[in-house]
Coordinates of C-alpha atoms in Angstrom, one line a residue:
X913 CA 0.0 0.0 0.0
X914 CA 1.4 3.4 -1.0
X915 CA 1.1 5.4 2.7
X916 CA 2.6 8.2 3.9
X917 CA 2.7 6.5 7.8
X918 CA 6.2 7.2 9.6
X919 CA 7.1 7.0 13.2
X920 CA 10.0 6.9 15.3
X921 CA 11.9 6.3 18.8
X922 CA 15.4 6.5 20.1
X923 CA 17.8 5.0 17.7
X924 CA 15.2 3.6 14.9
X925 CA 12.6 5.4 12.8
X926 CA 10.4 3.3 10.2
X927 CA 8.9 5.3 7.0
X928 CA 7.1 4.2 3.9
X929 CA 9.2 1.2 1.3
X930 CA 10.5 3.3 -1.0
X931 CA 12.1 1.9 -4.5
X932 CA 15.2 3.1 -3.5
X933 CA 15.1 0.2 -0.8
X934 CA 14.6 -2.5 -2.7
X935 CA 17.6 -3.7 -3.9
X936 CA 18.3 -4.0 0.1
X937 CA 15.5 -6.1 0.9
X938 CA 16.4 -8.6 -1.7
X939 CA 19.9 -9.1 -1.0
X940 CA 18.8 -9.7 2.5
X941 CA 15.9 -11.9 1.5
X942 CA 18.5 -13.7 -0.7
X943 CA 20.5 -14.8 1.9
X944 CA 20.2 -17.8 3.3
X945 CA 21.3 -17.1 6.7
X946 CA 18.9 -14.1 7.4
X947 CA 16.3 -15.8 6.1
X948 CA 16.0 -19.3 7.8
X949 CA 12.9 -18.2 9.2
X950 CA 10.9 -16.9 6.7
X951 CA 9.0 -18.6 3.9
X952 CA 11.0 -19.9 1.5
X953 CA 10.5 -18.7 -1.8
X954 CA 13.9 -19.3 -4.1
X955 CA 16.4 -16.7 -5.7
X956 CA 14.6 -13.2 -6.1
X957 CA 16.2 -11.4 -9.0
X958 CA 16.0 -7.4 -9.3
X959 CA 13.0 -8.2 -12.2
X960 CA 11.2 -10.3 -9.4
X961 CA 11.4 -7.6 -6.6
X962 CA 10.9 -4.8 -8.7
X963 CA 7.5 -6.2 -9.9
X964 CA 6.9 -7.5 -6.2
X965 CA 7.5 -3.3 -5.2
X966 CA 4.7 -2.7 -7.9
X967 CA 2.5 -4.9 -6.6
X968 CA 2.9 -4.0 -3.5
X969 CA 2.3 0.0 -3.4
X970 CA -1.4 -1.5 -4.8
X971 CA -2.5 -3.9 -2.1
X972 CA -4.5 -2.2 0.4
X973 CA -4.2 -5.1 2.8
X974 CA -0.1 -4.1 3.1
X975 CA 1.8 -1.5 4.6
X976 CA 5.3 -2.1 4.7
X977 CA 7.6 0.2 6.3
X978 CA 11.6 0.8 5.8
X979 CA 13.3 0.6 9.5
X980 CA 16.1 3.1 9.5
X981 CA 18.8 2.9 12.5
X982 CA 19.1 6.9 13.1
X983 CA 22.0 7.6 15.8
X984 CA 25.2 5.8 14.5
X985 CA 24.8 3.7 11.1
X986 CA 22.1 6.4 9.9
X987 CA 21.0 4.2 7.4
X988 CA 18.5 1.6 6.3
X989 CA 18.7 -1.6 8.3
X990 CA 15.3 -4.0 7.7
X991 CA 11.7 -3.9 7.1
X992 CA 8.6 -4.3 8.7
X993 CA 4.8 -4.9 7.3
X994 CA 1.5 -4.9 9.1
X995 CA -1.2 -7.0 6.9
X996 CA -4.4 -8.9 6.4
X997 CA -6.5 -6.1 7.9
X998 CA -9.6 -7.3 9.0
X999 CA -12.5 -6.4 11.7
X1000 CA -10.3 -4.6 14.1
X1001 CA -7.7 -7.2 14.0
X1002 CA -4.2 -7.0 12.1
X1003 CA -0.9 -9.3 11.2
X1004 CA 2.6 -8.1 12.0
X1005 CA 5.2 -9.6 11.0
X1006 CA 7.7 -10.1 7.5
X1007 CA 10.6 -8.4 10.0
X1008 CA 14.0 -8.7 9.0
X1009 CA 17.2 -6.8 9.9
X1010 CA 18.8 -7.3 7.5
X1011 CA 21.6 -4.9 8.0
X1012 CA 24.8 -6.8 10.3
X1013 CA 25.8 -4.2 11.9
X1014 CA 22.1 -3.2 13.5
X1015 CA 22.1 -6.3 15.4
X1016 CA 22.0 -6.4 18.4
X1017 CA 20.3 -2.7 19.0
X1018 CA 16.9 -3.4 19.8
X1019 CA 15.9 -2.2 17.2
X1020 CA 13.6 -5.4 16.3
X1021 CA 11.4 -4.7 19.3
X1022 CA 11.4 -1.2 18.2
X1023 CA 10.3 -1.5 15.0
X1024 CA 7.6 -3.8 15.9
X1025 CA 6.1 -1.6 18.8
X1026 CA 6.6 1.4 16.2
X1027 CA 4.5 -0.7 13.9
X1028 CA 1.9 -1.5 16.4
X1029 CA 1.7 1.9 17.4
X1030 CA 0.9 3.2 13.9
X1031 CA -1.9 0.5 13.5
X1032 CA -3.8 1.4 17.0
X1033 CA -2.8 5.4 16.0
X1034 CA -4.0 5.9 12.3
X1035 CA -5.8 2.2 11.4
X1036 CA -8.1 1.8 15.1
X1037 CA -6.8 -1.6 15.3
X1038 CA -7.8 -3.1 18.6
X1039 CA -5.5 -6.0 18.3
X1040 CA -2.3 -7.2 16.3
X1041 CA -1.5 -11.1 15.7
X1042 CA 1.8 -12.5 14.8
X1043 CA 3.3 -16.0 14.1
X1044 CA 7.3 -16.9 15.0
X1045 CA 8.9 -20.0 14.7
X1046 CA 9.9 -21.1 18.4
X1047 CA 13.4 -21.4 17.3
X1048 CA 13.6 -18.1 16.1
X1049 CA 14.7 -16.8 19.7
X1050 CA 15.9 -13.4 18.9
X1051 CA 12.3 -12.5 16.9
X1052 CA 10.4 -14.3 20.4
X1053 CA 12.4 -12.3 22.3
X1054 CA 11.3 -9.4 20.8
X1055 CA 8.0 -9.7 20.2
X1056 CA 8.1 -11.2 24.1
X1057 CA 9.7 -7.1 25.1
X1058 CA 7.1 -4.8 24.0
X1059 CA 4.2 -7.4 25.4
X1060 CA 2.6 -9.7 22.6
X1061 CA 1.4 -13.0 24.4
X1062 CA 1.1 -16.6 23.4
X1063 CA -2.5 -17.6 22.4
X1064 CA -1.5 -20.9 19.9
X1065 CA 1.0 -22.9 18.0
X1066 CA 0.3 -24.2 14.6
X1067 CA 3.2 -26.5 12.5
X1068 CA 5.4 -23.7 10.5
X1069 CA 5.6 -23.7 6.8
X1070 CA 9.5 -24.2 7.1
X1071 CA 9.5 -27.1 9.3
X1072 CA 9.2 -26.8 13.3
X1073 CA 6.6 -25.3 15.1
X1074 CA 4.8 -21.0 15.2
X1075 CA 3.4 -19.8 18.2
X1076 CA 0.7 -17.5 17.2
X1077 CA 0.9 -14.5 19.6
X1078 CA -1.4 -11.4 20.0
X1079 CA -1.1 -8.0 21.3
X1080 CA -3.5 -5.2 22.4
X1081 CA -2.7 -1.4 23.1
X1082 CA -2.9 -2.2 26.6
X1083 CA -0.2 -5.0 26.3
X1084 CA 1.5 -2.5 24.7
X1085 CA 1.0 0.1 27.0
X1086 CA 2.6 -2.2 30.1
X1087 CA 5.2 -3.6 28.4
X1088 CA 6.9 -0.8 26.5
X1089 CA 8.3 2.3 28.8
X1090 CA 9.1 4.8 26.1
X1091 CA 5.8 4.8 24.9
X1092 CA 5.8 8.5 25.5
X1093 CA 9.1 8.9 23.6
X1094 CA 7.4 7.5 19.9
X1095 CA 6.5 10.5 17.5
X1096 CA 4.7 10.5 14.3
X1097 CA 5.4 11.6 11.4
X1098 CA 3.0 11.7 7.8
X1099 CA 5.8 12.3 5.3
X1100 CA 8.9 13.7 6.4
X1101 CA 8.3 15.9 9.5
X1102 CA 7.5 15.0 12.9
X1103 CA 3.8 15.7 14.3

């Protein structure tokens, strides 16, 4: 979906996909390593992603957002997405920081709780699902940090097992403590 949503906190800031981004995301996405985790879905070449981009700005059941480390490696570093939109209820999910060198910043957790902030903000959503593999202990962990709770497990596409975890505003609001810290932006300056 083609949006204008942007938000940030501390060290990490997420804004609208731009094309510029791209060719990023699919090196990440191509890499085995950072992707063990996500779906697979074979080689992406810069035809594939480009057309993927283009289909993207016209589903109105996406918003994916560029996560941008701001205080040292000003720079991108991963993506977010918040989708299937329906009856209150949301999907987070399709993170990946992708960037080495952001590891280890929090800025997983941050993103997410950025992203969950824009959907209760601007979309009304009164509550967010996600699915992560229970290997995946760096993603649990941070899904675990800004207060998303374990409702289910279902078998994962990749092998293994998903817990399917969920998250309200309130969940939100007694897990995270810079809450107050978050600002919004539509475009490119702060509200």
């Amino acid at each position: 979906m083609k949006h204008s949503y942007s938000a940030g906190v501390q060290n990490v800031r997420l804004r609208p996909l731009e094309e510029r981004d791209i060719e990023s995301l699919r090196i990440w996405r191509n890499d085995p390593e950072k992707t063990a985790f996500l779906r697979r879905i074979g080689e992406i070449t810069p035809d594939m992603q480009k057309k993927w981009f283009e289909a993207y700005l016209e589903n109105p059941d996406e918003i994916t957002f560029a996560i941008e480390e701001t205080q040292e490696l000003h720079r991108l570093v991963g993506s977010v997405a918040l989708y299937n939109f329906k009856d209150g209820a949301a999907e987070a999910g399709k993170i990946q920081i992708g960037d080495d060198e952001a590891h280890g910043r929090g800025i997983a957790a941050k993103s997410m709780a950025l992203a969950a902030c824009i959907g209760f903000h601007y979309f009304g959503l009164e509550k967010i699902a996600a699915s992560v593999h229970q290997e995946n202990a760096a993603a649990y962990r941070s899904y675990l940090k800004i207060g998303f709770r374990a409702v289910g497990s279902h078998e994962a596409p990749m092998g293994g097992r998903e817990d399917e975890l969920e998250l309200t505003v309130r969940q939100l609001r007694g897990a995270v403590d810079y809450l107050q810290e978050i600002y919004f932006y539509s475009g490119t300056e702060p509200e």
